[in-house]
Amino acid sequence: MRLPSSRLTKIFSGLVLAGGVALSPLTAMAQDQKLVIVTSFPSDLTKVFKDAFEKEYPATKLEILKKSTSSGIKYVQETAGNNQSDLFWASAPDAFEVLKGDNLLQEYRSRVDGIPDKVGAFPINDPDGYYKGFAAAGYGFMWNTRYMKAKGLPEPKEWEDLRKPVYHGHLGMSAPSRSGTTHLTVETILQGKGWDEGWKVLKDMSGNFKTITERSFGVPDGVNSGNFGVGIVIDFFGLSSKGAGFPVEFRYPTVTTLVPANIGVIKNAPNPEAAGKFIDFLLSEKGQELLLDPKIRRLPVNPAIYAKAPADFPNPFKDSSIGAALKFDLDQSKERYNLVNSLFDVMITYRMEDLQEATAKIQELEAALAETPNDQAGSMLVLAKKLVAQVPITEAQSLDKDFAAIFTKKRKKATDTVTGRQAEVEQEWDTFTVNNYRKATEVAEKALDLL
Amino acid sequence: MSAVTWARLVPRGQWGPAIVAMLIGAFLLTFLAVPVAKVVFVAFQNPSTGDFTLLNFSDFFNTSLFRESFWNSFYVASMSVVVATAIALPLAYITTRFNFGGAAIIQTLGIIPLIMPPFVGAVAMQLLFGGNGSVNLLLDDYFGFTIPFMEGLNGVIFVQSIHYFPFILINLSASLANIDRSMEEAALSLGASGMRLFRRVVFPLGMPGYIAGASLVFLKVFDDLGTPLLLNVNNMLAPQAYLRISSVGISDPMGYVISVILVVFSLFSLWVSFLAMKGKDYATTQKGGGGLMRRDLSTMEKLGCYALILFILLVVLSPHIGLTLLSFGTIWSFSVLPDGFTFDHYLEMYNSAGQFIKNTLLYAGLAGLIDVIFGTAIAYVVWRTGIAGRKALDFLAMAALAVPGVVLGIGYLRAFYQVDLPFGGGSLASFWLIIVIALSVRRLPYALRACVAALQQVSVSLEEAAENLGATKWGTVRRIVVPLMGGGILAGFVTSFATAAVELSATIMLVSNEADAPLAYGIYVFMQSAAGRGSGAALGIVAVLVVAIGTYASHKIIERTKNQQAMD
């Protein structure tokens, strides 16, 4: 049956629209200035700034739109044709790079002084002026003290510690594809330890995971509630959980990155002046001091503010050990952003059970070997470990622009073509990984039989 | 098209229903098919060249992870139906079959699990049943072992059955209440009783409601996203689709391919449930003394029933118990109960709650209303008319069930963001009514299944009788069909309303203004805090109370109208 459906559709949506407008309250009329901020930050943070800002500028009302970083980016991208939002406010610099790359941000020059160029080894502001850093954040781990005591676990100090068998089944992290901050952690380890060694550390750690959470917030949540003992998190998750009274502690390992959390004006913002006022407020001493609130606990980028911080508060401008061990290469991170996420998902997130099983067997074998040394079993242990650690591609491949493009391809024009399909590559990686994990488990089992 | 062909498409005297069907069809095309097509299009697009292709689908079937995900989803959905049936059947049977105090309360409590956003339910259940949750800490302390309630696929089945069993309970109860007691009397007088009576007469007659409920549970679990995500189970289809669609910068078509597979498979299982019902007549002509005979229970039986029901309710309401503890607790960390109790969280959320509640009641109420009106109309068109394409209309409406909320949300932004409202009202996609439309489209299948089940129990001969006596078609529908469907329509409204009130996945993409945000969005925002989720839990409790009161009130209203009808 052929119906004149498009016309009917139009008529009907017209009716719906007319009805809708008749129902809508007349809010668009004479009103105070409104500032719409798209943010990934929790209301604990945004509420403090909203209240303080509206007190300072009573004529401007803040409208906070809470989205996760990735859906926030999607939202800004999808709504660009008719943009109603003024500011994008989130942690991960990568997110701002994506928006900047899509030409969705507009430049803003702030007039606030007292903020240095760098924190740790990282520039605070985007050199091109598209976004500003307003707080610093480093990566490390938090742990639940009650949990650790009940299970008799030692406090971890370095990434290496998390590889130890004693932590098997007690760790949690979010997937880097789900969380911009976790991506930075993974990339930090890969850059700090090198590609092969980095993946080895990551897989050994992941083999000890209890779970991989879907959102970055799931990690502090899991540690706070005692679902697992140790979580790999961005510092303020640990610091603010502690500030709220949870029995948790936080530590930076030596290899960490300090990166700024950012804010930027969205292109074609309806209220660019108000947006500027908000950025300046955020960077002012008053705004910076708000970051010390026990529910926020982010590191201010104005060094003078630390004088007002609580006693055990980390100060990256004084304590040069935080984030100094590594010069983080943002370009490299951006280049292979999706590739690293995809590789992590294929090898770790989606094959968690296989990895856990192989890791448990290897750890069992290691413990047994410590009791009764055996050369043949020893060499089988080396083989099993090697199988688990193997990565299907080399570092050079990961930095090959054409190859990485398979994961970022975005056809701009109808004539653009990209070779290779992500699904095809991922299936190859998956087969490779699953085989390796299975073989490693078998080898470890056989070696155990020898003992 | 000539008059002759039109006449073949629309049988005589059915022009009224045909126009209604066309209007509803146009609505569904605009607000379901077009937006989803905008997203689904990507699944058929060669990522490299932009040409039409089926390559992405062959990639799907060549990928072991996706095949595994498919089987996991299928397994979890089937097992959830089994477990949900085990929970719902005794509740439905006892409350409709025996004279039993508190039946209305049990029915209301049977709705409550639905009015908790799955993500909140999983948080609360994690605190109680998680590896280091209250129950396992106690077990470990006293008996030295723990039970992995919440681990892997079994955890998903556990949470899903508890969350979705009301679909079966509501539809089955409505169905059982509609059975003509003369059937039962006939069976009894012929010597059937006990299990045999139940197995051979009562259950088969309640079948339409059961199938309606069970197919909803199956479909819902099959593409539910929130629960597997919260339990961090990735190897299922819906999370795979979501993870791939929503990751930053990935334009991988696989997420869209999975969405298409979800839609197709859901339609397939729907078709199977149609087949199961085909060629069977469940309608009974007498409606006066509706409902099974209610028997009085002996004291021992009564105690047994109460014990069983209490146990089921305790398990089923555990998310709410957990949430209540969380909302009053100070710090709850690796301990059986929170360290202390406080009202602070309620004070903290007090200021913002009013606006969220108002929005939720408005949105979910409108959506529920739209759903039962459309549901009744579609059910009537499909089962009572010969209009061509009526099955397609049914399928189109049901397809909404298979569309992940995120996909619909993105589709709306794509399809309507450029559409400006007249009189400077801004974009259509950012107007609050679009949330209502999204909710009503998403919830239409629930109402529709309930309405269809109700209509299947209304015998055509009653309508024929009315028409023979000179009633018009419209008059018959209004005076005979709709009143007889009353219970089913109410069940449809309640399910639509209650679940729309806690829907998050589509709304989170569409909320463009916090003043327009509904409760689920508010809870989500409040829950995302490393400093504790107390105020989010408090808001969750408020949501549960609001919807529970609404549900209880509508039960009371329908009971009163029923009694009045009986007296007339």
Coordinates of N, CA and C in Angstrom, one line a residue, chain A residues 337-447:
Chain A
Y337 N 44.5 7.8 19.9 CA 43.5 7.8 21.0 C 42.5 6.6 20.8
N338 N 41.8 6.5 19.7 CA 40.9 5.5 19.5 C 41.5 4.1 19.4
L339 N 42.7 4.1 18.8 CA 43.3 2.8 18.6 C 43.7 2.2 19.9
V340 N 44.2 3.0 20.8 CA 44.6 2.4 22.2 C 43.3 2.0 22.9
N341 N 42.3 2.8 22.8 CA 41.0 2.4 23.5 C 40.5 1.1 23.0
S342 N 40.5 1.0 21.6 CA 40.0 -0.2 21.0 C 40.8 -1.5 21.4
L343 N 42.2 -1.3 21.4 CA 43.1 -2.4 21.7 C 42.8 -2.8 23.2
F344 N 42.7 -1.8 24.0 CA 42.5 -2.2 25.4 C 41.1 -2.9 25.6
D345 N 40.1 -2.5 24.9 CA 38.8 -3.1 25.0 C 38.9 -4.6 24.5
V346 N 39.6 -4.8 23.3 CA 39.6 -6.1 22.8 C 40.5 -7.0 23.7
M347 N 41.6 -6.5 24.2 CA 42.5 -7.4 24.9 C 42.1 -7.6 26.4
I348 N 41.5 -6.5 26.9 CA 41.2 -6.5 28.4 C 39.7 -6.5 28.7
T349 N 39.1 -5.4 28.3 CA 37.7 -5.2 28.8 C 36.8 -6.4 28.4
Y350 N 36.8 -6.8 27.1 CA 35.9 -7.8 26.6 C 36.4 -9.2 26.9
R351 N 37.6 -9.4 27.3 CA 38.2 -10.7 27.5 C 38.7 -10.8 29.0
M352 N 38.0 -10.1 29.8 CA 38.3 -10.0 31.2 C 38.4 -11.4 31.8
E353 N 37.4 -12.3 31.6 CA 37.4 -13.6 32.3 C 38.6 -14.4 31.8
D354 N 38.9 -14.5 30.5 CA 40.0 -15.2 30.0 C 41.3 -14.7 30.6
L355 N 41.5 -13.4 30.7 CA 42.7 -12.8 31.3 C 42.8 -13.2 32.8
Q356 N 41.7 -13.0 33.5 CA 41.7 -13.3 34.9 C 42.2 -14.8 35.1
E357 N 41.6 -15.7 34.3 CA 41.9 -17.1 34.5 C 43.4 -17.4 34.2
A358 N 43.9 -16.8 33.1 CA 45.3 -17.0 32.8 C 46.2 -16.5 33.9
T359 N 45.8 -15.3 34.4 CA 46.6 -14.6 35.4 C 46.6 -15.5 36.7
A360 N 45.5 -16.0 37.0 CA 45.4 -16.8 38.3 C 46.3 -18.0 38.2
K361 N 46.2 -18.7 37.0 CA 47.1 -19.9 36.8 C 48.6 -19.6 36.9
I362 N 48.9 -18.5 36.2 CA 50.3 -18.1 36.3 C 50.8 -17.8 37.7
Q363 N 49.9 -17.1 38.4 CA 50.3 -16.7 39.8 C 50.4 -18.0 40.7
E364 N 49.5 -18.9 40.4 CA 49.5 -20.2 41.1 C 50.9 -20.9 40.8
L365 N 51.2 -20.9 39.5 CA 52.4 -21.6 39.1 C 53.7 -20.9 39.8
E366 N 53.6 -19.6 39.8 CA 54.8 -18.8 40.4 C 54.9 -19.2 41.8
A367 N 53.8 -19.3 42.6 CA 53.9 -19.6 44.0 C 54.4 -21.0 44.2
A368 N 53.9 -21.9 43.3 CA 54.4 -23.3 43.5 C 55.9 -23.4 43.2
L369 N 56.3 -22.7 42.2 CA 57.7 -22.7 41.8 C 58.6 -22.2 42.9
A370 N 58.1 -21.2 43.6 CA 58.9 -20.7 44.7 C 59.1 -21.7 45.8
E371 N 58.2 -22.7 45.9 CA 58.4 -23.7 46.9 C 59.3 -24.9 46.4
T372 N 59.0 -25.3 45.2 CA 59.7 -26.4 44.6 C 60.2 -26.0 43.2
P373 N 61.5 -25.4 43.2 CA 62.0 -25.0 41.9 C 62.1 -26.1 40.9
N374 N 61.8 -25.8 39.6 CA 61.9 -26.8 38.6 C 62.2 -26.1 37.3
D375 N 63.3 -26.5 36.6 CA 63.7 -25.7 35.4 C 62.7 -25.7 34.3
Q376 N 62.2 -26.9 34.0 CA 61.3 -27.0 32.9 C 60.0 -26.2 33.2
A377 N 59.5 -26.4 34.3 CA 58.3 -25.6 34.7 C 58.6 -24.1 34.7
G378 N 59.9 -23.8 35.1 CA 60.3 -22.4 35.1 C 60.2 -21.8 33.7
S379 N 60.7 -22.5 32.8 CA 60.8 -22.0 31.4 C 59.3 -21.9 30.8
M380 N 58.5 -22.8 31.3 CA 57.1 -22.8 30.9 C 56.4 -21.5 31.5
L381 N 56.8 -21.2 32.7 CA 56.2 -20.0 33.3 C 56.6 -18.7 32.4
V382 N 57.9 -18.7 32.0 CA 58.3 -17.6 31.2 C 57.5 -17.5 29.9
L383 N 57.2 -18.7 29.3 CA 56.4 -18.7 28.1 C 55.0 -18.3 28.3
A384 N 54.4 -18.7 29.4 CA 53.0 -18.4 29.7 C 52.9 -16.9 29.9
K385 N 53.9 -16.3 30.6 CA 53.8 -14.8 30.8 C 54.0 -14.1 29.5
K386 N 54.9 -14.6 28.7 CA 55.1 -14.0 27.4 C 53.8 -14.0 26.5
L387 N 53.1 -15.1 26.6 CA 51.9 -15.2 25.8 C 50.9 -14.2 26.2
V388 N 50.7 -14.1 27.5 CA 49.7 -13.1 28.0 C 50.1 -11.7 27.6
A389 N 51.4 -11.4 27.7 CA 51.8 -10.0 27.5 C 51.8 -9.6 26.0
Q390 N 51.8 -10.6 25.1 CA 51.9 -10.2 23.7 C 50.8 -9.3 23.2
V391 N 51.3 -8.3 22.4 CA 50.3 -7.4 21.8 C 50.3 -7.6 20.3
P392 N 49.1 -7.6 19.7 CA 49.1 -7.9 18.2 C 49.8 -6.9 17.3
I393 N 50.0 -5.7 17.8 CA 50.7 -4.7 16.9 C 51.8 -4.0 17.7
T394 N 52.8 -3.5 16.9 CA 53.9 -2.9 17.5 C 53.7 -1.4 17.8
E395 N 54.6 -0.8 18.5 CA 54.4 0.6 18.8 C 54.4 1.4 17.5
A396 N 55.3 1.1 16.6 CA 55.4 1.8 15.3 C 54.1 1.7 14.5
Q397 N 53.5 0.5 14.6 CA 52.2 0.4 13.9 C 51.1 1.3 14.6
S398 N 51.2 1.4 15.9 CA 50.2 2.2 16.6 C 50.3 3.7 16.3
L399 N 51.5 4.1 15.9 CA 51.8 5.5 15.5 C 51.7 5.8 14.0
D400 N 51.4 4.7 13.3 CA 51.3 4.8 11.8 C 49.9 5.5 11.6
K401 N 50.0 6.7 11.0 CA 48.8 7.5 10.8 C 47.7 6.8 10.0
D402 N 48.1 6.1 8.9 CA 47.1 5.4 8.1 C 46.4 4.3 8.9
F403 N 47.2 3.6 9.7 CA 46.6 2.5 10.4 C 45.7 3.0 11.5
A404 N 46.2 4.0 12.2 CA 45.3 4.6 13.3 C 44.1 5.2 12.7
A405 N 44.1 5.6 11.4 CA 42.9 6.3 10.8 C 41.8 5.3 10.7
I406 N 42.0 4.0 10.7 CA 40.9 3.0 10.7 C 40.0 3.2 11.9
F407 N 40.6 3.7 13.0 CA 39.8 3.8 14.2 C 39.2 5.2 14.4
T408 N 39.6 6.2 13.6 CA 39.1 7.5 13.7 C 38.4 8.0 12.5
K409 N 38.3 7.1 11.5 CA 37.8 7.6 10.2 C 36.5 8.4 10.4
K410 N 36.5 9.5 9.7 CA 35.4 10.3 9.7 C 35.3 10.8 8.3
R411 N 34.4 10.3 7.5 CA 34.4 10.8 6.2 C 33.8 12.2 6.1
K412 N 34.6 13.2 5.7 CA 34.1 14.5 5.6 C 33.4 14.8 4.3
K413 N 33.9 14.2 3.2 CA 33.3 14.4 1.9 C 33.0 13.0 1.4
A414 N 32.1 13.0 0.4 CA 31.7 11.8 -0.2 C 32.8 11.1 -0.9
T415 N 33.8 11.9 -1.3 CA 34.9 11.4 -2.1 C 36.0 10.8 -1.2
D416 N 36.0 11.1 0.1 CA 37.0 10.5 1.0 C 36.9 9.0 1.0
T417 N 38.0 8.3 1.0 CA 38.0 6.9 1.3 C 39.0 6.5 2.3
V418 N 38.7 5.5 3.1 CA 39.6 5.0 4.1 C 39.7 3.5 3.9
T419 N 40.9 3.0 4.0 CA 41.1 1.5 3.8 C 41.0 0.8 5.1
G420 N 40.6 -0.4 5.1 CA 40.5 -1.2 6.3 C 39.3 -1.0 7.1
R421 N 38.8 -2.0 7.8 CA 37.6 -1.8 8.6 C 37.9 -2.2 10.0
Q422 N 37.4 -1.4 10.9 CA 37.7 -1.6 12.4 C 37.3 -3.0 12.8
A423 N 36.1 -3.4 12.4 CA 35.6 -4.7 12.9 C 36.5 -5.8 12.5
E424 N 37.0 -5.7 11.2 CA 37.9 -6.7 10.7 C 39.2 -6.8 11.6
V425 N 39.8 -5.6 11.8 CA 41.0 -5.6 12.6 C 40.8 -6.1 14.0
E426 N 39.7 -5.7 14.6 CA 39.4 -6.1 15.9 C 39.2 -7.6 16.1
Q427 N 38.6 -8.2 15.0 CA 38.4 -9.6 15.1 C 39.7 -10.3 15.0
E428 N 40.7 -9.8 14.2 CA 42.0 -10.4 14.2 C 42.7 -10.3 15.6
W429 N 42.6 -9.1 16.2 CA 43.2 -8.9 17.5 C 42.6 -9.9 18.5
D430 N 41.2 -10.0 18.4 CA 40.5 -10.8 19.4 C 40.9 -12.3 19.3
T431 N 41.0 -12.8 18.0 CA 41.5 -14.2 17.8 C 42.9 -14.4 18.4
F432 N 43.7 -13.5 18.1 CA 45.1 -13.5 18.6 C 45.1 -13.6 20.1
T433 N 44.4 -12.6 20.7 CA 44.4 -12.5 22.2 C 43.8 -13.7 22.9
V434 N 42.6 -14.2 22.4 CA 42.0 -15.3 23.0 C 42.8 -16.6 22.9
N435 N 43.4 -16.8 21.8 CA 44.4 -17.9 21.6 C 45.5 -17.8 22.6
N436 N 46.1 -16.7 22.7 CA 47.2 -16.5 23.6 C 46.8 -16.8 25.1
Y437 N 45.7 -16.2 25.5 CA 45.3 -16.4 26.9 C 45.0 -17.9 27.1
R438 N 44.4 -18.6 26.1 CA 44.1 -20.0 26.3 C 45.4 -20.8 26.4
K439 N 46.3 -20.5 25.5 CA 47.5 -21.2 25.5 C 48.3 -21.0 26.8
A440 N 48.3 -19.8 27.2 CA 49.0 -19.5 28.5 C 48.4 -20.3 29.6
T441 N 47.1 -20.3 29.7 CA 46.5 -21.1 30.8 C 46.9 -22.6 30.7
E442 N 46.9 -23.1 29.5 CA 47.2 -24.5 29.3 C 48.7 -24.8 29.7
V443 N 49.6 -23.9 29.2 CA 51.0 -24.1 29.5 C 51.2 -24.1 31.1
A444 N 50.5 -23.1 31.7 CA 50.7 -23.0 33.2 C 50.1 -24.2 33.9
E445 N 49.0 -24.8 33.3 CA 48.4 -26.0 33.9 C 49.4 -27.2 33.8
K446 N 49.9 -27.3 32.6 CA 50.9 -28.4 32.4 C 52.1 -28.3 33.3
A447 N 52.6 -27.1 33.4 CA 53.8 -26.9 34.3 C 53.4 -27.2 35.7

